[in-house]
mmCIF file of C-alpha atoms in Angstrom:
data_model
loop_
_atom_site.group_PDB
_atom_site.id
_atom_site.type_symbol
_atom_site.label_atom_id
_atom_site.label_comp_id
_atom_site.label_asym_id
_atom_site.label_seq_id
_atom_site.Cartn_x
_atom_site.Cartn_y
_atom_site.Cartn_z
ATOM 1 C CA UNK A 1 137.818 99.772 44.142
ATOM 2 C CA UNK A 2 136.206 99.243 40.775
ATOM 3 C CA UNK A 3 137.933 98.382 37.553
ATOM 4 C CA UNK A 4 138.826 101.006 34.962
ATOM 5 C CA UNK A 5 136.686 101.348 31.854
ATOM 6 C CA UNK A 6 138.782 99.960 29.021
ATOM 7 C CA UNK A 7 138.698 97.833 25.900
ATOM 8 C CA UNK A 8 137.408 94.802 27.783
ATOM 9 C CA UNK A 9 134.427 96.743 29.104
ATOM 10 C CA UNK A 10 133.805 98.294 25.703
ATOM 11 C CA UNK A 11 133.877 94.827 24.159
ATOM 12 C CA UNK A 12 131.278 93.668 26.684
ATOM 13 C CA UNK A 13 129.036 96.577 25.660
ATOM 14 C CA UNK A 14 129.515 95.688 21.995
ATOM 15 C CA UNK A 15 128.487 92.127 22.828
ATOM 16 C CA UNK A 16 125.333 93.517 24.450
ATOM 17 C CA UNK A 17 124.738 95.600 21.323
ATOM 18 C CA UNK A 18 124.894 92.437 19.210
ATOM 19 C CA UNK A 19 122.139 90.867 21.329
ATOM 20 C CA UNK A 20 120.084 94.049 21.048
ATOM 21 C CA UNK A 21 120.344 93.966 17.251
ATOM 22 C CA UNK A 22 119.602 90.229 17.132
ATOM 23 C CA UNK A 23 116.559 90.540 19.398
ATOM 24 C CA UNK A 24 115.193 93.494 17.414
ATOM 25 C CA UNK A 25 115.776 91.633 14.121
ATOM 26 C CA UNK A 26 113.996 88.480 15.328
ATOM 27 C CA UNK A 27 111.071 90.500 16.688
ATOM 28 C CA UNK A 28 110.799 92.644 13.557
ATOM 29 C CA UNK A 29 110.938 89.757 11.092
ATOM 30 C CA UNK A 30 108.665 87.504 13.135
ATOM 31 C CA UNK A 31 106.378 90.419 13.944
ATOM 32 C CA UNK A 32 106.305 91.394 10.282
ATOM 33 C CA UNK A 33 105.127 87.937 9.252
ATOM 34 C CA UNK A 34 102.517 87.877 11.989
ATOM 35 C CA UNK A 35 101.621 91.513 11.399
ATOM 36 C CA UNK A 36 100.888 90.850 7.734
ATOM 37 C CA UNK A 37 98.444 88.143 8.765
ATOM 38 C CA UNK A 38 96.863 90.469 11.327
ATOM 39 C CA UNK A 39 96.532 93.278 8.780
ATOM 40 C CA UNK A 40 94.905 91.016 6.192
ATOM 41 C CA UNK A 41 92.536 89.662 8.835
ATOM 42 C CA UNK A 42 91.607 93.198 9.885
ATOM 43 C CA UNK A 43 90.538 94.124 6.341
ATOM 44 C CA UNK A 44 88.883 90.798 5.553
ATOM 45 C CA UNK A 45 85.163 90.349 5.004
ATOM 46 C CA UNK A 46 84.926 87.980 7.990
ATOM 47 C CA UNK A 47 83.440 89.832 10.960
ATOM 48 C CA UNK A 48 84.599 87.253 13.591
ATOM 49 C CA UNK A 49 88.143 87.398 12.191
ATOM 50 C CA UNK A 50 88.142 91.191 12.349
ATOM 51 C CA UNK A 51 86.913 91.102 15.945
ATOM 52 C CA UNK A 52 89.483 88.529 17.061
ATOM 53 C CA UNK A 53 92.401 90.390 15.532
ATOM 54 C CA UNK A 54 90.998 93.687 16.797
ATOM 55 C CA UNK A 55 91.019 92.261 20.323
ATOM 56 C CA UNK A 56 94.548 90.960 19.809
ATOM 57 C CA UNK A 57 95.757 94.409 18.790
ATOM 58 C CA UNK A 58 93.902 96.079 21.657
ATOM 59 C CA UNK A 59 95.500 93.671 24.138
ATOM 60 C CA UNK A 60 99.067 94.409 23.087
ATOM 61 C CA UNK A 61 98.567 98.116 22.440
ATOM 62 C CA UNK A 62 96.651 98.616 25.674
ATOM 63 C CA UNK A 63 99.122 96.956 28.049
ATOM 64 C CA UNK A 64 102.738 97.900 28.881
ATOM 65 C CA UNK A 65 105.465 95.957 27.118
ATOM 66 C CA UNK A 66 107.062 95.342 30.509
ATOM 67 C CA UNK A 67 103.933 93.547 31.689
ATOM 68 C CA UNK A 68 103.864 91.463 28.512
ATOM 69 C CA UNK A 69 107.440 90.347 29.189
ATOM 70 C CA UNK A 70 106.542 89.416 32.763
ATOM 71 C CA UNK A 71 103.451 87.455 31.745
ATOM 72 C CA UNK A 72 105.174 85.461 29.004
ATOM 73 C CA UNK A 73 108.366 84.716 30.960
ATOM 74 C CA UNK A 74 106.982 84.094 34.450
ATOM 75 C CA UNK A 75 103.469 83.057 33.389
ATOM 76 C CA UNK A 76 104.721 80.261 31.151
ATOM 77 C CA UNK A 77 107.094 79.220 33.923
ATOM 78 C CA UNK A 78 104.200 78.870 36.371
ATOM 79 C CA UNK A 79 102.447 76.690 33.809
ATOM 80 C CA UNK A 80 105.464 74.373 33.771
ATOM 81 C CA UNK A 81 106.939 75.618 30.501
ATOM 82 C CA UNK A 82 110.417 76.839 31.411
ATOM 83 C CA UNK A 83 111.954 78.816 28.567
ATOM 84 C CA UNK A 84 115.411 80.398 28.329
ATOM 85 C CA UNK A 85 115.255 84.148 28.889
ATOM 86 C CA UNK A 86 116.147 84.971 25.288
ATOM 87 C CA UNK A 87 113.418 82.685 23.898
ATOM 88 C CA UNK A 88 110.736 84.176 26.150
ATOM 89 C CA UNK A 89 111.880 87.694 25.326
ATOM 90 C CA UNK A 90 111.912 86.952 21.578
ATOM 91 C CA UNK A 91 108.360 85.571 21.771
ATOM 92 C CA UNK A 92 107.129 88.596 23.737
ATOM 93 C CA UNK A 93 108.677 91.123 21.378
ATOM 94 C CA UNK A 94 107.482 89.220 18.303
ATOM 95 C CA UNK A 95 103.880 89.204 19.539
ATOM 96 C CA UNK A 96 104.179 92.875 20.480
ATOM 97 C CA UNK A 97 105.574 93.770 17.058
ATOM 98 C CA UNK A 98 102.944 91.761 15.180
ATOM 99 C CA UNK A 99 100.135 93.717 16.858
ATOM 100 C CA UNK A 100 101.642 97.123 16.119
ATOM 101 C CA UNK A 101 102.797 96.334 12.589
ATOM 102 C CA UNK A 102 99.450 94.730 11.828
ATOM 103 C CA UNK A 103 97.648 97.931 12.780
ATOM 104 C CA UNK A 104 100.102 100.126 10.868
ATOM 105 C CA UNK A 105 99.705 98.048 7.721
ATOM 106 C CA UNK A 106 95.941 97.807 8.156
ATOM 107 C CA UNK A 107 95.783 101.584 8.106
ATOM 108 C CA UNK A 108 97.956 101.714 5.000
ATOM 109 C CA UNK A 109 95.745 99.211 3.157
ATOM 110 C CA UNK A 110 92.597 101.147 4.027
ATOM 111 C CA UNK A 111 94.290 104.415 2.984
ATOM 112 C CA UNK A 112 94.510 103.265 -0.630
ATOM 113 C CA UNK A 113 91.908 104.691 -2.992
ATOM 114 C CA UNK A 114 88.932 102.385 -3.453
ATOM 115 C CA UNK A 115 89.570 102.555 -7.182
ATOM 116 C CA UNK A 116 92.648 100.358 -6.739
ATOM 117 C CA UNK A 117 90.523 97.550 -5.316
ATOM 118 C CA UNK A 118 87.863 97.999 -7.977
ATOM 119 C CA UNK A 119 90.422 98.032 -10.788
ATOM 120 C CA UNK A 120 92.000 94.818 -9.508
ATOM 121 C CA UNK A 121 88.608 93.150 -9.381
ATOM 122 C CA UNK A 122 87.791 94.422 -12.870
ATOM 123 C CA UNK A 123 90.943 92.720 -14.135
ATOM 124 C CA UNK A 124 89.586 89.449 -12.793
ATOM 125 C CA UNK A 125 92.289 89.068 -10.137
ATOM 126 C CA UNK A 126 91.426 86.751 -7.280
ATOM 127 C CA UNK A 127 92.204 87.589 -3.640
ATOM 128 C CA UNK A 128 95.805 86.351 -3.456
ATOM 129 C CA UNK A 129 97.134 87.910 -6.684
ATOM 130 C CA UNK A 130 95.074 91.035 -6.002
ATOM 131 C CA UNK A 131 96.702 91.538 -2.622
ATOM 132 C CA UNK A 132 100.164 90.358 -3.685
ATOM 133 C CA UNK A 133 100.477 92.275 -6.948
ATOM 134 C CA UNK A 134 98.291 95.349 -6.515
ATOM 135 C CA UNK A 135 97.304 96.239 -2.948
ATOM 136 C CA UNK A 136 100.189 95.249 -0.678
ATOM 137 C CA UNK A 137 103.046 96.807 -2.721
ATOM 138 C CA UNK A 138 101.281 100.184 -2.610
ATOM 139 C CA UNK A 139 100.202 99.845 1.031
ATOM 140 C CA UNK A 140 103.648 98.850 2.272
ATOM 141 C CA UNK A 141 105.167 101.806 0.441
ATOM 142 C CA UNK A 142 102.782 104.140 2.260
ATOM 143 C CA UNK A 143 103.476 102.399 5.577
ATOM 144 C CA UNK A 144 107.277 102.402 5.222
ATOM 145 C CA UNK A 145 107.979 105.563 7.295
ATOM 146 C CA UNK A 146 105.738 104.396 10.148
ATOM 147 C CA UNK A 147 107.244 100.899 9.926
ATOM 148 C CA UNK A 148 110.770 102.270 10.224
ATOM 149 C CA UNK A 149 109.655 104.471 13.116
ATOM 150 C CA UNK A 150 108.287 101.431 14.906
ATOM 151 C CA UNK A 151 111.556 99.566 14.305
ATOM 152 C CA UNK A 152 113.434 102.384 16.032
ATOM 153 C CA UNK A 153 111.055 102.180 19.002
ATOM 154 C CA UNK A 154 111.456 98.403 19.032
ATOM 155 C CA UNK A 155 115.236 98.680 19.208
ATOM 156 C CA UNK A 156 115.030 101.070 22.156
ATOM 157 C CA UNK A 157 112.344 98.919 23.766
ATOM 158 C CA UNK A 158 114.697 95.929 23.911
ATOM 159 C CA UNK A 159 116.228 97.551 26.998
ATOM 160 C CA UNK A 160 113.208 96.249 28.950
ATOM 161 C CA UNK A 161 114.384 92.678 28.321
ATOM 162 C CA UNK A 162 116.869 93.104 31.166
ATOM 163 C CA UNK A 163 113.977 92.692 33.616
ATOM 164 C CA UNK A 164 113.968 88.919 33.000
ATOM 165 C CA UNK A 165 117.745 88.559 33.006
ATOM 166 C CA UNK A 166 118.456 89.005 29.299
ATOM 167 C CA UNK A 167 121.777 90.814 28.832
ATOM 168 C CA UNK A 168 121.367 93.301 25.998
ATOM 169 C CA UNK A 169 123.020 96.704 25.615
ATOM 170 C CA UNK A 170 121.299 98.515 28.504
ATOM 171 C CA UNK A 171 121.809 95.602 30.916
ATOM 172 C CA UNK A 172 125.432 95.265 29.805
ATOM 173 C CA UNK A 173 125.866 98.965 30.561
ATOM 174 C CA UNK A 174 124.440 98.471 34.040
ATOM 175 C CA UNK A 175 126.829 95.586 34.707
ATOM 176 C CA UNK A 176 129.852 97.553 33.507
ATOM 177 C CA UNK A 177 128.732 100.599 35.505
ATOM 178 C CA UNK A 178 128.547 98.516 38.686
ATOM 179 C CA UNK A 179 132.060 97.213 38.031
ATOM 180 C CA UNK A 180 133.722 100.519 37.131
ATOM 181 C CA UNK A 181 131.743 102.959 39.322
ATOM 182 C CA UNK A 182 131.649 105.278 36.303
ATOM 183 C CA UNK A 183 127.954 105.419 35.362
ATOM 184 C CA UNK A 184 128.201 108.718 33.489
ATOM 185 C CA UNK A 185 130.964 107.457 31.206
ATOM 186 C CA UNK A 186 129.432 104.030 30.716
ATOM 187 C CA UNK A 187 125.932 105.228 29.893
ATOM 188 C CA UNK A 188 127.300 107.958 27.634
ATOM 189 C CA UNK A 189 128.893 105.167 25.597
ATOM 190 C CA UNK A 190 125.664 103.137 25.774
ATOM 191 C CA UNK A 191 123.662 106.148 24.599
ATOM 192 C CA UNK A 192 126.118 106.745 21.764
ATOM 193 C CA UNK A 193 125.736 103.121 20.622
ATOM 194 C CA UNK A 194 121.929 103.397 20.671
ATOM 195 C CA UNK A 195 122.169 106.669 18.749
ATOM 196 C CA UNK A 196 124.507 105.160 16.141
ATOM 197 C CA UNK A 197 122.000 102.360 15.654
ATOM 198 C CA UNK A 198 118.750 104.350 15.657
ATOM 199 C CA UNK A 199 119.597 107.711 14.092
ATOM 200 C CA UNK A 200 120.385 106.412 10.578
ATOM 201 C CA UNK A 201 117.068 104.536 10.602
ATOM 202 C CA UNK A 202 115.177 107.648 11.737
ATOM 203 C CA UNK A 203 116.896 109.718 9.058
ATOM 204 C CA UNK A 204 116.031 107.155 6.395
ATOM 205 C CA UNK A 205 112.416 107.081 7.539
ATOM 206 C CA UNK A 206 112.196 110.891 7.365
ATOM 207 C CA UNK A 207 113.599 110.901 3.845
ATOM 208 C CA UNK A 208 111.147 108.236 2.694
ATOM 209 C CA UNK A 209 108.284 110.194 4.248
ATOM 210 C CA UNK A 210 109.436 113.335 2.441
ATOM 211 C CA UNK A 211 109.576 111.531 -0.884
ATOM 212 C CA UNK A 212 106.083 110.148 -0.423
ATOM 213 C CA UNK A 213 104.767 113.596 0.512
ATOM 214 C CA UNK A 214 106.350 115.153 -2.593
ATOM 215 C CA UNK A 215 105.023 112.389 -4.830
ATOM 216 C CA UNK A 216 101.524 112.831 -3.384
ATOM 217 C CA UNK A 217 101.619 116.592 -3.895
ATOM 218 C CA UNK A 218 102.312 116.264 -7.619
#
């Protein structure tokens, strides 16, 4: 006989939710820092740099996230570098996020009118102040809806971390389901927790996209 789903089981799911949020936050922040570097490299005047970062993006966009988790966790282990599951998972998701965010932000930078670049140069701004004060604020505003959309996908993608033994929300749900023999109830609660986490972000992204569309139409 299995145990009954109660407050203890719900608390275990909430603990898994905390790890899901923490993993997504680490990956998004770390991926954002790396993604900014990737985006700037993709629009640089250096052809080798553009090719290297283009290959980096192609590698992570062209392979399944599950495979990336396997390679980083088990591959590093075979090389003698044994990492805790959460560290390996955080590295994998950060690299994954940096490739996708880098491409999103690269597109936003290139979507700006050429006049913005020319005006910044005419003001005598060098590369760093030009990007920091003129280009990036506008580009990131354009990219905000797509960035939020990727964050939602990243949160849902953390469920794949269970494959290497990391206990996040989906894995916690599986454990509780095996204990209670009530998979429908357990995964309804799991789904509700994912929805409560992702839906406000999706709604915010849609509103931002609508505002940008209205501002562009004026």
